[in-house]
């Protein structure tokens, strides 16, 4: 089978490798779609401190079950599946509680473990998630980022009726706004300086704001929320300025959920965090429950994933897919590699 390898930063090579051998508790999946994540680009550029080369990328993907191990129940050849790529040790207290993102020995498919960048992918059937009828291979490949959004909203006790500010209108920011709305949030304002992204959010009926077009982001957010400050702010960019916008703008006693991944430690406005009694809440990945909620949302069609799928490249053009994201962030949101 074909496999795409990243031997060193900024390079992808293709090689022929033997097909995987089926173990009794595994399924072999014919990979259909691989979504590219911000973190993939980070790794590809050699900016991720915890990853070593060579590696095979691909953690947001879907495919069709091709072979089923003798001990596997509940999956059949032809089933459309995705894979939950965060693999906890399974035995520690955190894993037992379903919180494998907090496992000290967490391994990640497409990071320390080989990703889905090949025609066939063998995985322990426990991590394969079957898609319900009506969900296609494109949306199935977005279960992972949708689960990130579900988790970020669940990090709050409840979002019911709360005023929400979302910083960042890329895949995660947009999905976080959609999930917040689906879970009963009050008015939502999404902030991004890229018109294409605010345009997508507006197509979903969300109120948006371009921070470069207003004198004060804080005042413009309050105005769009009917004169009130947001109860909750989601920082989905991973940069200092939007984090501090969240801290400044949120109501006294409000919550800031930190979803973005930072490549440099931001200078945080700690004076305000203390003085306003702001809760800073970190959010990483998802739990099993979040994964299943994401699938349910897709089945019920209460989130729109299609709108975010802006570009498709064939398997052989993975490099071009990265170039698209790196060179045209003003046009690309979810870029996918299509294998079949
Ligand atoms: Zn991802
Ligand atoms: Zn564990």
mmCIF file of C-alpha atoms and ligand atoms in Angstrom:
data_model
loop_
_atom_site.group_PDB
_atom_site.id
_atom_site.type_symbol
_atom_site.label_atom_id
_atom_site.label_comp_id
_atom_site.label_asym_id
_atom_site.label_seq_id
_atom_site.Cartn_x
_atom_site.Cartn_y
_atom_site.Cartn_z
ATOM 1 C CA UNK A 1 0.000 0.000 0.000
ATOM 2 C CA UNK A 2 0.975 3.652 -0.336
ATOM 3 C CA UNK A 3 2.095 5.578 2.733
ATOM 4 C CA UNK A 4 2.909 9.292 3.127
ATOM 5 C CA UNK A 5 5.865 9.944 5.424
ATOM 6 C CA UNK A 6 7.189 13.203 6.811
ATOM 7 C CA UNK A 7 10.927 12.393 7.045
ATOM 8 C CA UNK A 8 11.872 15.878 8.231
ATOM 9 C CA UNK A 9 10.087 19.235 8.495
ATOM 10 C CA UNK A 10 8.645 20.693 5.256
ATOM 11 C CA UNK A 11 8.852 17.419 3.366
ATOM 12 C CA UNK A 12 6.476 14.585 2.445
ATOM 13 C CA UNK A 13 7.608 11.467 0.629
ATOM 14 C CA UNK A 14 5.542 8.529 -0.565
ATOM 15 C CA UNK A 15 6.645 4.938 -0.160
ATOM 16 C CA UNK A 16 5.271 1.453 -0.723
ATOM 17 C CA UNK A 17 4.926 -0.529 2.508
ATOM 18 C CA UNK A 18 3.414 -3.973 3.189
ATOM 19 C CA UNK A 19 -0.317 -4.038 3.982
ATOM 20 C CA UNK A 20 -0.979 -4.224 7.751
ATOM 21 C CA UNK A 21 -1.499 -7.687 9.278
ATOM 22 C CA UNK A 22 -4.839 -8.062 11.050
ATOM 23 C CA UNK A 23 -4.727 -8.834 14.788
ATOM 24 C CA UNK A 24 -7.767 -10.517 16.434
ATOM 25 C CA UNK A 25 -8.881 -7.352 18.273
ATOM 26 C CA UNK A 26 -8.284 -4.992 15.345
ATOM 27 C CA UNK A 27 -10.057 -3.715 12.285
ATOM 28 C CA UNK A 28 -8.340 -2.700 9.071
ATOM 29 C CA UNK A 29 -9.777 0.476 7.607
ATOM 30 C CA UNK A 30 -9.536 1.654 3.993
ATOM 31 C CA UNK A 31 -8.789 5.329 4.614
ATOM 32 C CA UNK A 32 -11.145 7.671 2.736
ATOM 33 C CA UNK A 33 -10.633 11.269 3.974
ATOM 34 C CA UNK A 34 -8.007 12.912 6.138
ATOM 35 C CA UNK A 35 -8.661 16.389 7.501
ATOM 36 C CA UNK A 36 -5.712 18.685 8.119
ATOM 37 C CA UNK A 37 -5.542 20.250 11.546
ATOM 38 C CA UNK A 38 -3.646 23.348 12.660
ATOM 39 C CA UNK A 39 -1.474 21.061 14.778
ATOM 40 C CA UNK A 40 -0.550 18.991 11.683
ATOM 41 C CA UNK A 41 0.810 22.105 9.982
ATOM 42 C CA UNK A 42 2.684 22.961 13.165
ATOM 43 C CA UNK A 43 4.329 19.541 13.207
ATOM 44 C CA UNK A 44 5.033 19.692 9.460
ATOM 45 C CA UNK A 45 6.884 22.979 9.950
ATOM 46 C CA UNK A 46 8.967 21.430 12.742
ATOM 47 C CA UNK A 47 7.515 23.801 15.347
ATOM 48 C CA UNK A 48 6.067 21.164 17.648
ATOM 49 C CA UNK A 49 8.454 20.509 20.565
ATOM 50 C CA UNK A 50 7.084 17.059 21.471
ATOM 51 C CA UNK A 51 7.236 15.348 18.079
ATOM 52 C CA UNK A 52 10.185 13.594 16.434
ATOM 53 C CA UNK A 53 10.722 12.654 12.779
ATOM 54 C CA UNK A 54 10.129 10.622 10.676
ATOM 55 C CA UNK A 55 6.389 10.300 11.210
ATOM 56 C CA UNK A 56 3.133 9.494 9.453
ATOM 57 C CA UNK A 57 0.467 12.162 9.943
ATOM 58 C CA UNK A 58 -3.328 12.017 9.919
ATOM 59 C CA UNK A 59 -5.481 12.024 13.066
ATOM 60 C CA UNK A 60 -8.768 13.433 11.696
ATOM 61 C CA UNK A 61 -9.929 10.776 9.296
ATOM 62 C CA UNK A 62 -12.640 8.472 8.099
ATOM 63 C CA UNK A 63 -12.688 5.250 6.167
ATOM 64 C CA UNK A 64 -14.491 2.006 5.476
ATOM 65 C CA UNK A 65 -13.892 -1.160 7.459
ATOM 66 C CA UNK A 66 -12.155 -3.632 5.174
ATOM 67 C CA UNK A 67 -11.284 -6.479 7.530
ATOM 68 C CA UNK A 68 -12.573 -7.376 10.991
ATOM 69 C CA UNK A 69 -10.517 -9.311 13.555
ATOM 70 C CA UNK A 70 -11.886 -12.556 15.007
ATOM 71 C CA UNK A 71 -12.508 -11.048 18.470
ATOM 72 C CA UNK A 72 -14.227 -7.883 17.232
ATOM 73 C CA UNK A 73 -17.972 -7.430 17.649
ATOM 74 C CA UNK A 74 -20.190 -4.576 16.474
ATOM 75 C CA UNK A 75 -18.300 -3.717 13.287
ATOM 76 C CA UNK A 76 -18.662 -5.175 9.816
ATOM 77 C CA UNK A 77 -16.856 -4.833 6.506
ATOM 78 C CA UNK A 78 -18.150 -1.761 4.675
ATOM 79 C CA UNK A 79 -19.012 0.233 7.824
ATOM 80 C CA UNK A 80 -18.054 3.921 7.672
ATOM 81 C CA UNK A 81 -15.951 4.709 10.736
ATOM 82 C CA UNK A 82 -13.712 7.301 12.258
ATOM 83 C CA UNK A 83 -11.045 6.674 14.880
ATOM 84 C CA UNK A 84 -10.606 8.328 18.254
ATOM 85 C CA UNK A 85 -6.878 9.121 17.989
ATOM 86 C CA UNK A 86 -5.992 9.865 21.623
ATOM 87 C CA UNK A 87 -4.873 6.545 23.068
ATOM 88 C CA UNK A 88 -4.627 6.550 26.869
ATOM 89 C CA UNK A 89 -2.940 3.756 28.837
ATOM 90 C CA UNK A 90 -6.414 2.482 29.755
ATOM 91 C CA UNK A 91 -5.496 1.503 33.311
ATOM 92 C CA UNK A 92 -4.730 4.727 35.228
ATOM 93 C CA UNK A 93 -7.425 6.498 37.259
ATOM 94 C CA UNK A 94 -7.786 9.190 34.600
ATOM 95 C CA UNK A 95 -8.330 6.688 31.801
ATOM 96 C CA UNK A 96 -10.739 4.683 33.936
ATOM 97 C CA UNK A 97 -12.768 7.859 34.386
ATOM 98 C CA UNK A 98 -12.797 8.351 30.607
ATOM 99 C CA UNK A 99 -10.451 11.360 30.853
ATOM 100 C CA UNK A 100 -7.713 9.928 28.641
ATOM 101 C CA UNK A 101 -6.592 13.404 27.493
ATOM 102 C CA UNK A 102 -5.235 13.709 31.052
ATOM 103 C CA UNK A 103 -3.405 10.348 30.949
ATOM 104 C CA UNK A 104 0.305 10.717 31.769
ATOM 105 C CA UNK A 105 1.094 8.071 29.162
ATOM 106 C CA UNK A 106 -1.167 9.367 26.398
ATOM 107 C CA UNK A 107 -0.146 8.472 22.856
ATOM 108 C CA UNK A 108 -1.597 10.105 19.778
ATOM 109 C CA UNK A 109 -2.327 8.616 16.350
ATOM 110 C CA UNK A 110 -0.600 10.898 13.852
ATOM 111 C CA UNK A 111 1.942 11.939 16.513
ATOM 112 C CA UNK A 112 3.926 9.372 18.493
ATOM 113 C CA UNK A 113 1.830 6.626 16.827
ATOM 114 C CA UNK A 114 1.643 6.318 13.036
ATOM 115 C CA UNK A 115 -1.224 8.337 11.574
ATOM 116 C CA UNK A 116 -3.732 7.434 8.896
ATOM 117 C CA UNK A 117 -1.630 8.629 5.944
ATOM 118 C CA UNK A 118 -1.810 5.338 4.071
ATOM 119 C CA UNK A 119 -4.288 3.340 2.017
ATOM 120 C CA UNK A 120 -4.990 0.956 4.881
ATOM 121 C CA UNK A 121 -4.902 1.570 8.614
ATOM 122 C CA UNK A 122 -5.045 -1.108 11.317
ATOM 123 C CA UNK A 123 -6.363 -0.082 14.735
ATOM 124 C CA UNK A 124 -7.712 -1.629 17.920
ATOM 125 C CA UNK A 125 -11.455 -1.847 17.278
ATOM 126 C CA UNK A 126 -12.184 -0.119 20.616
ATOM 127 C CA UNK A 127 -11.029 3.158 19.058
ATOM 128 C CA UNK A 128 -13.098 2.846 15.878
ATOM 129 C CA UNK A 129 -16.375 4.758 16.006
ATOM 130 C CA UNK A 130 -19.124 3.679 13.616
ATOM 131 C CA UNK A 131 -21.004 6.445 11.848
ATOM 132 C CA UNK A 132 -24.795 6.474 11.921
ATOM 133 C CA UNK A 133 -26.777 6.489 8.659
ATOM 134 C CA UNK A 134 -26.832 9.836 6.877
ATOM 135 C CA UNK A 135 -23.275 10.841 7.828
ATOM 136 C CA UNK A 136 -20.826 10.803 4.918
ATOM 137 C CA UNK A 137 -17.061 10.261 4.818
ATOM 138 C CA UNK A 138 -16.343 14.017 4.710
ATOM 139 C CA UNK A 139 -18.263 14.843 7.855
ATOM 140 C CA UNK A 140 -17.073 11.656 9.570
ATOM 141 C CA UNK A 141 -13.489 12.919 9.168
ATOM 142 C CA UNK A 142 -14.456 16.004 11.188
ATOM 143 C CA UNK A 143 -15.653 14.093 14.267
ATOM 144 C CA UNK A 144 -12.343 14.847 15.985
ATOM 145 C CA UNK A 145 -12.393 18.674 15.720
ATOM 146 C CA UNK A 146 -16.125 18.672 16.496
ATOM 147 C CA UNK A 147 -15.336 16.699 19.664
ATOM 148 C CA UNK A 148 -12.751 19.324 20.622
ATOM 149 C CA UNK A 149 -15.526 21.937 20.391
ATOM 150 C CA UNK A 150 -17.974 19.791 22.383
ATOM 151 C CA UNK A 151 -15.348 19.332 25.092
ATOM 152 C CA UNK A 152 -14.564 23.055 25.294
ATOM 153 C CA UNK A 153 -18.237 23.864 25.893
ATOM 154 C CA UNK A 154 -18.562 21.008 28.411
ATOM 155 C CA UNK A 155 -15.658 22.417 30.426
ATOM 156 C CA UNK A 156 -18.247 24.911 31.729
ATOM 157 C CA UNK A 157 -20.878 23.738 34.154
ATOM 158 C CA UNK A 158 -23.620 24.908 31.822
ATOM 159 C CA UNK A 159 -23.779 27.261 28.882
ATOM 160 C CA UNK A 160 -27.551 27.563 29.009
ATOM 161 C CA UNK A 161 -28.614 31.165 28.324
ATOM 162 C CA UNK A 162 -25.086 32.539 28.719
ATOM 163 C CA UNK A 163 -23.690 35.341 26.556
ATOM 164 C CA UNK A 164 -20.753 33.988 24.593
ATOM 165 C CA UNK A 165 -17.688 35.501 22.970
ATOM 166 C CA UNK A 166 -15.614 33.324 20.617
ATOM 167 C CA UNK A 167 -12.168 34.496 19.549
ATOM 168 C CA UNK A 168 -11.134 32.834 16.284
ATOM 169 C CA UNK A 169 -13.300 31.746 13.366
ATOM 170 C CA UNK A 170 -11.252 28.814 12.064
ATOM 171 C CA UNK A 171 -12.503 25.242 12.350
ATOM 172 C CA UNK A 172 -12.375 25.063 16.160
ATOM 173 C CA UNK A 173 -13.720 28.569 16.815
ATOM 174 C CA UNK A 174 -16.554 28.145 14.336
ATOM 175 C CA UNK A 175 -17.478 24.703 15.695
ATOM 176 C CA UNK A 176 -17.281 25.938 19.288
ATOM 177 C CA UNK A 177 -19.800 28.672 18.416
ATOM 178 C CA UNK A 178 -22.046 26.118 16.697
ATOM 179 C CA UNK A 179 -21.855 23.701 19.639
ATOM 180 C CA UNK A 180 -22.467 26.486 22.176
ATOM 181 C CA UNK A 181 -25.594 27.445 20.262
ATOM 182 C CA UNK A 182 -26.723 23.806 20.004
ATOM 183 C CA UNK A 183 -26.290 23.451 23.781
ATOM 184 C CA UNK A 184 -28.510 26.432 24.547
ATOM 185 C CA UNK A 185 -26.181 29.435 24.767
ATOM 186 C CA UNK A 186 -27.648 32.932 24.624
ATOM 187 C CA UNK A 187 -26.317 35.491 22.119
ATOM 188 C CA UNK A 188 -22.924 34.664 20.574
ATOM 189 C CA UNK A 189 -20.351 36.968 18.979
ATOM 190 C CA UNK A 190 -17.532 35.450 16.913
ATOM 191 C CA UNK A 191 -14.416 37.565 16.337
ATOM 192 C CA UNK A 192 -11.957 37.065 13.491
ATOM 193 C CA UNK A 193 -9.939 39.429 11.330
ATOM 194 C CA UNK A 194 -10.260 37.265 8.202
ATOM 195 C CA UNK A 195 -13.398 38.299 6.251
ATOM 196 C CA UNK A 196 -13.770 34.815 4.722
ATOM 197 C CA UNK A 197 -14.122 33.295 8.194
ATOM 198 C CA UNK A 198 -16.584 35.871 9.510
ATOM 199 C CA UNK A 199 -18.484 35.352 6.244
ATOM 200 C CA UNK A 200 -18.806 31.618 6.976
ATOM 201 C CA UNK A 201 -19.993 32.323 10.507
ATOM 202 C CA UNK A 202 -22.577 34.774 9.189
ATOM 203 C CA UNK A 203 -23.893 32.116 6.816
ATOM 204 C CA UNK A 204 -24.633 30.113 9.967
ATOM 205 C CA UNK A 205 -26.545 33.056 11.409
ATOM 206 C CA UNK A 206 -23.834 34.025 13.903
ATOM 207 C CA UNK A 207 -23.068 37.641 14.821
ATOM 208 C CA UNK A 208 -19.467 38.504 13.966
ATOM 209 C CA UNK A 209 -16.890 41.204 14.498
ATOM 210 C CA UNK A 210 -13.713 42.147 12.644
ATOM 211 C CA UNK A 211 -11.393 43.513 15.343
ATOM 212 C CA UNK A 212 -9.433 45.580 12.810
ATOM 213 C CA UNK A 213 -12.551 47.556 11.886
ATOM 214 C CA UNK A 214 -13.444 48.907 15.317
ATOM 215 C CA UNK A 215 -11.785 51.347 17.715
ATOM 216 C CA UNK A 216 -12.437 49.109 20.748
ATOM 217 C CA UNK A 217 -13.085 45.355 20.446
ATOM 218 C CA UNK A 218 -14.353 45.334 23.995
ATOM 219 C CA UNK A 219 -16.979 48.000 23.342
ATOM 220 C CA UNK A 220 -18.002 46.493 19.998
ATOM 221 C CA UNK A 221 -18.554 43.069 21.616
ATOM 222 C CA UNK A 222 -20.658 44.580 24.399
ATOM 223 C CA UNK A 223 -22.678 46.501 21.834
ATOM 224 C CA UNK A 224 -23.345 43.338 19.813
ATOM 225 C CA UNK A 225 -24.423 41.538 22.975
ATOM 226 C CA UNK A 226 -27.118 44.126 23.636
ATOM 227 C CA UNK A 227 -25.121 46.234 26.095
ATOM 228 C CA UNK A 228 -23.914 43.364 28.317
ATOM 229 C CA UNK A 229 -20.519 41.719 28.702
ATOM 230 C CA UNK A 230 -20.103 38.052 27.756
ATOM 231 C CA UNK A 231 -20.450 35.527 30.586
ATOM 232 C CA UNK A 232 -18.067 33.187 28.804
ATOM 233 C CA UNK A 233 -15.242 33.685 26.324
ATOM 234 C CA UNK A 234 -13.585 30.947 24.262
ATOM 235 C CA UNK A 235 -10.014 31.673 23.155
ATOM 236 C CA UNK A 236 -9.618 29.546 20.007
ATOM 237 C CA UNK A 237 -6.605 31.279 18.432
ATOM 238 C CA UNK A 238 -3.644 30.489 20.667
ATOM 239 C CA UNK A 239 -2.206 34.003 20.804
ATOM 240 C CA UNK A 240 -1.638 36.646 23.441
ATOM 241 C CA UNK A 241 -3.843 39.437 22.068
ATOM 242 C CA UNK A 242 -7.074 37.402 21.779
ATOM 243 C CA UNK A 243 -6.474 35.820 25.194
ATOM 244 C CA UNK A 244 -6.235 39.254 26.774
ATOM 245 C CA UNK A 245 -9.296 40.422 24.822
ATOM 246 C CA UNK A 246 -11.196 37.541 26.457
ATOM 247 C CA UNK A 247 -9.946 38.460 29.943
ATOM 248 C CA UNK A 248 -10.712 42.166 29.467
ATOM 249 C CA UNK A 249 -14.130 41.708 27.897
ATOM 250 C CA UNK A 250 -15.670 38.929 29.977
ATOM 251 C CA UNK A 251 -18.012 39.933 32.831
ATOM 252 C CA UNK A 252 -16.723 40.049 36.423
ATOM 253 C CA UNK A 253 -16.771 36.477 37.696
ATOM 254 C CA UNK A 254 -16.837 35.233 34.100
ATOM 255 C CA UNK A 255 -15.117 32.260 32.542
ATOM 256 C CA UNK A 256 -12.429 32.116 29.845
ATOM 257 C CA UNK A 257 -11.981 28.728 28.187
ATOM 258 C CA UNK A 258 -8.522 28.347 26.690
ATOM 259 C CA UNK A 259 -8.843 26.113 23.630
ATOM 260 C CA UNK A 260 -6.145 27.556 21.336
ATOM 261 C CA UNK A 261 -2.688 25.980 21.281
ATOM 262 C CA UNK A 262 0.087 28.480 22.028
ATOM 263 C CA UNK A 263 3.542 28.218 20.526
ATOM 264 C CA UNK A 264 4.762 30.944 22.860
ATOM 265 C CA UNK A 265 3.681 31.619 26.425
ATOM 266 C CA UNK A 266 1.481 34.720 26.336
ATOM 267 C CA UNK A 267 1.854 37.654 28.715
ATOM 268 C CA UNK A 268 -1.485 37.329 30.468
ATOM 269 C CA UNK A 269 -3.333 40.191 32.157
ATOM 270 C CA UNK A 270 -3.141 38.480 35.559
ATOM 271 C CA UNK A 271 -4.035 41.687 37.379
ATOM 272 C CA UNK A 272 -7.453 41.528 35.719
ATOM 273 C CA UNK A 273 -7.812 37.763 36.204
ATOM 274 C CA UNK A 274 -7.431 38.323 39.950
ATOM 275 C CA UNK A 275 -9.326 41.582 40.205
ATOM 276 C CA UNK A 276 -12.334 40.419 38.158
ATOM 277 C CA UNK A 277 -12.343 36.888 39.608
ATOM 278 C CA UNK A 278 -12.054 35.451 36.121
ATOM 279 C CA UNK A 279 -11.846 31.648 35.873
ATOM 280 C CA UNK A 280 -9.268 30.521 33.308
ATOM 281 C CA UNK A 281 -10.217 27.031 32.145
ATOM 282 C CA UNK A 282 -7.929 24.929 29.953
ATOM 283 C CA UNK A 283 -9.406 22.508 27.416
ATOM 284 C CA UNK A 284 -7.574 19.632 25.733
ATOM 285 C CA UNK A 285 -9.029 17.141 23.278
ATOM 286 C CA UNK A 286 -12.163 15.258 24.412
ATOM 287 C CA UNK A 287 -13.602 12.360 26.334
ATOM 288 C CA UNK A 288 -15.452 9.349 24.940
ATOM 289 C CA UNK A 289 -18.703 11.032 25.851
ATOM 290 C CA UNK A 290 -17.704 14.122 23.827
ATOM 291 C CA UNK A 291 -16.915 11.897 20.857
ATOM 292 C CA UNK A 292 -20.317 10.290 20.981
ATOM 293 C CA UNK A 293 -22.061 13.648 21.418
ATOM 294 C CA UNK A 294 -20.224 14.873 18.298
ATOM 295 C CA UNK A 295 -21.516 11.874 16.330
ATOM 296 C CA UNK A 296 -25.034 12.525 17.627
ATOM 297 C CA UNK A 297 -24.845 16.191 16.563
ATOM 298 C CA UNK A 298 -23.780 15.087 13.069
ATOM 299 C CA UNK A 299 -26.606 12.592 12.841
ATOM 300 C CA UNK A 300 -29.156 15.184 13.977
ATOM 301 C CA UNK A 301 -27.635 17.716 11.539
ATOM 302 C CA UNK A 302 -27.528 20.421 14.195
ATOM 303 C CA UNK A 303 -24.016 21.457 13.229
ATOM 304 C CA UNK A 304 -22.894 22.394 9.735
ATOM 305 C CA UNK A 305 -19.551 20.814 8.842
ATOM 306 C CA UNK A 306 -19.840 20.998 5.043
ATOM 307 C CA UNK A 307 -19.532 24.772 5.064
ATOM 308 C CA UNK A 308 -16.068 24.524 6.624
ATOM 309 C CA UNK A 309 -14.733 21.967 4.108
ATOM 310 C CA UNK A 310 -13.173 24.467 1.754
ATOM 311 C CA UNK A 311 -10.554 22.447 -0.142
ATOM 312 C CA UNK A 312 -9.816 18.904 -1.261
ATOM 313 C CA UNK A 313 -6.547 17.460 -2.543
ATOM 314 C CA UNK A 314 -5.730 13.971 -3.769
ATOM 315 C CA UNK A 315 -3.432 11.833 -1.593
ATOM 316 C CA UNK A 316 -0.419 12.535 -3.835
ATOM 317 C CA UNK A 317 -0.844 16.291 -3.269
ATOM 318 C CA UNK A 318 -0.604 16.453 0.506
ATOM 319 C CA UNK A 319 2.197 19.032 0.180
ATOM 320 C CA UNK A 320 -0.088 21.241 -1.898
ATOM 321 C CA UNK A 321 -2.752 20.891 0.799
ATOM 322 C CA UNK A 322 -0.285 22.247 3.373
ATOM 323 C CA UNK A 323 0.778 25.034 1.010
ATOM 324 C CA UNK A 324 -2.864 25.996 0.621
ATOM 325 C CA UNK A 325 -3.228 26.390 4.375
ATOM 326 C CA UNK A 326 0.102 28.151 4.855
ATOM 327 C CA UNK A 327 -0.153 30.517 1.915
ATOM 328 C CA UNK A 328 -3.886 31.207 1.835
ATOM 329 C CA UNK A 329 -5.163 31.266 5.423
ATOM 330 C CA UNK A 330 -7.568 33.942 4.197
ATOM 331 C CA UNK A 331 -9.425 31.370 2.056
ATOM 332 C CA UNK A 332 -8.913 27.935 3.581
ATOM 333 C CA UNK A 333 -10.596 26.516 6.669
ATOM 334 C CA UNK A 334 -10.794 22.709 6.636
ATOM 335 C CA UNK A 335 -8.535 21.290 3.950
ATOM 336 C CA UNK A 336 -8.906 17.582 3.249
ATOM 337 C CA UNK A 337 -6.862 14.887 1.612
ATOM 338 C CA UNK A 338 -9.081 12.447 -0.298
ATOM 339 C CA UNK A 339 -7.649 8.938 -0.685
ATOM 340 C CA UNK A 340 -10.576 7.281 -2.457
HETATM 341 ZN ZN1 LIG B 1 -7.111 17.860 14.997
HETATM 342 ZN ZN1 LIG B 2 -4.018 6.376 31.440
#
